[in-house]
XYZ file of C-alpha atoms in Angstrom:
131
model
C -56.352 50.927 -18.634
C -58.304 52.680 -18.182
C -58.963 54.165 -14.240
C -62.156 56.139 -13.232
C -63.662 57.933 -10.264
C -65.353 55.365 -8.819
C -61.770 53.383 -8.193
C -59.883 54.789 -5.234
C -63.095 56.228 -3.962
C -64.131 51.852 -3.316
C -61.257 51.155 -1.110
C -62.413 54.598 1.728
C -64.745 52.472 2.901
C -62.212 49.559 2.944
C -58.863 51.957 4.545
C -61.632 53.196 6.980
C -62.290 50.344 8.627
C -58.854 49.497 8.636
C -57.677 52.429 10.271
C -60.217 52.108 13.064
C -59.416 48.559 13.430
C -55.541 49.532 13.836
C -56.607 52.776 16.579
C -58.632 49.813 18.703
C -55.965 47.589 18.307
C -53.301 50.141 19.643
C -55.850 51.444 22.316
C -55.847 47.472 23.438
C -52.100 47.108 24.232
C -51.958 50.905 25.820
C -54.727 49.793 27.978
C -52.448 46.389 28.478
C -49.458 48.009 28.447
C -50.304 50.550 31.758
C -51.042 47.663 33.532
C -48.252 45.085 33.061
C -45.948 48.027 34.132
C -48.142 48.796 37.233
C -47.173 44.409 38.002
C -43.710 45.152 36.757
C -42.660 48.277 39.778
C -44.564 46.363 41.968
C -42.953 43.377 41.678
C -40.346 42.983 38.740
C -40.205 39.628 37.199
C -38.696 38.439 34.021
C -41.740 37.368 32.289
C -43.613 40.338 32.826
C -40.107 42.421 31.838
C -40.517 40.240 28.804
C -44.447 40.829 27.749
C -43.596 44.576 28.446
C -41.213 44.368 25.664
C -43.059 42.195 23.240
C -45.947 44.754 23.856
C -42.789 48.006 22.827
C -42.256 46.399 19.775
C -45.633 45.684 18.896
C -46.866 49.436 19.027
C -43.328 50.626 17.115
C -44.929 47.968 14.589
C -48.707 49.505 14.759
C -47.624 52.963 14.408
C -45.815 51.764 11.163
C -49.125 50.307 10.012
C -50.723 52.947 11.053
C -48.326 55.520 9.252
C -49.000 53.248 5.810
C -52.525 53.343 6.161
C -52.989 57.069 6.771
C -50.197 57.594 3.927
C -52.530 55.049 1.692
C -55.420 57.194 2.267
C -53.881 60.565 1.878
C -52.562 59.054 -1.639
C -56.365 57.595 -2.481
C -58.125 60.879 -2.140
C -54.818 62.425 -4.334
C -55.225 60.547 -6.839
C -58.895 60.525 -6.933
C -58.493 64.740 -7.051
C -56.244 64.040 -10.093
C -58.499 61.580 -11.849
C -61.148 64.139 -10.863
C -58.751 67.770 -12.169
C -57.862 65.764 -16.029
C -54.571 64.075 -14.771
C -55.639 60.651 -15.540
C -51.474 59.460 -15.696
C -50.950 61.154 -12.464
C -54.275 59.940 -10.954
C -53.222 56.245 -11.791
C -49.671 56.407 -10.220
C -51.181 57.831 -6.958
C -53.387 55.117 -7.063
C -50.210 52.633 -7.432
C -48.620 55.026 -4.476
C -51.857 54.301 -2.478
C -52.146 50.314 -2.826
C -48.322 49.462 -1.650
C -48.398 51.612 0.554
C -52.445 49.440 1.547
C -50.110 46.662 0.777
C -47.655 47.144 2.972
C -50.097 48.155 5.754
C -51.131 44.483 5.710
C -47.895 42.915 5.823
C -46.565 44.991 8.943
C -50.327 43.743 10.588
C -49.478 40.251 9.536
C -46.223 41.172 11.510
C -47.650 42.202 14.735
C -50.190 38.795 14.550
C -46.909 36.772 15.023
C -45.519 38.640 17.354
C -48.662 39.136 19.318
C -48.853 34.896 19.210
C -44.964 35.313 20.675
C -46.649 37.066 23.281
C -49.548 34.137 24.065
C -46.736 31.777 24.161
C -44.397 33.944 26.510
C -48.210 34.247 28.613
C -47.511 30.385 28.500
C -44.608 29.777 29.436
C -45.754 31.751 32.641
C -48.466 29.770 33.292
C -46.482 25.848 32.154
C -44.404 27.783 35.387
C -46.716 27.035 38.264
C -47.335 24.341 40.097
């Protein structure tokens, strides 16, 4: 298979938008975590504590998503450089690594969505407990 310089370049907008979405998700969770922390310190509750633990876990997942996304972007650029420098075999292997890291990032994103649903269920349990 012949890999041209334009093939890795096709991933640039996708990876960039993905990293932007991850950053926005992180910022939203950080703000929510600060609010819940203030609520918990004012009036401790096991439900809020559970939500904070859930958010802590989600932040770790998002950090790993971002790491894999940035590493994927790095390998994509490096792949283009190697193709440009006339090293197609190295460029192809680097592009393969880029794709694998992108897959890992997306798999982590799926996991974070699952954990997010657990957080919503925890919130709904809190509402169900009200009279």
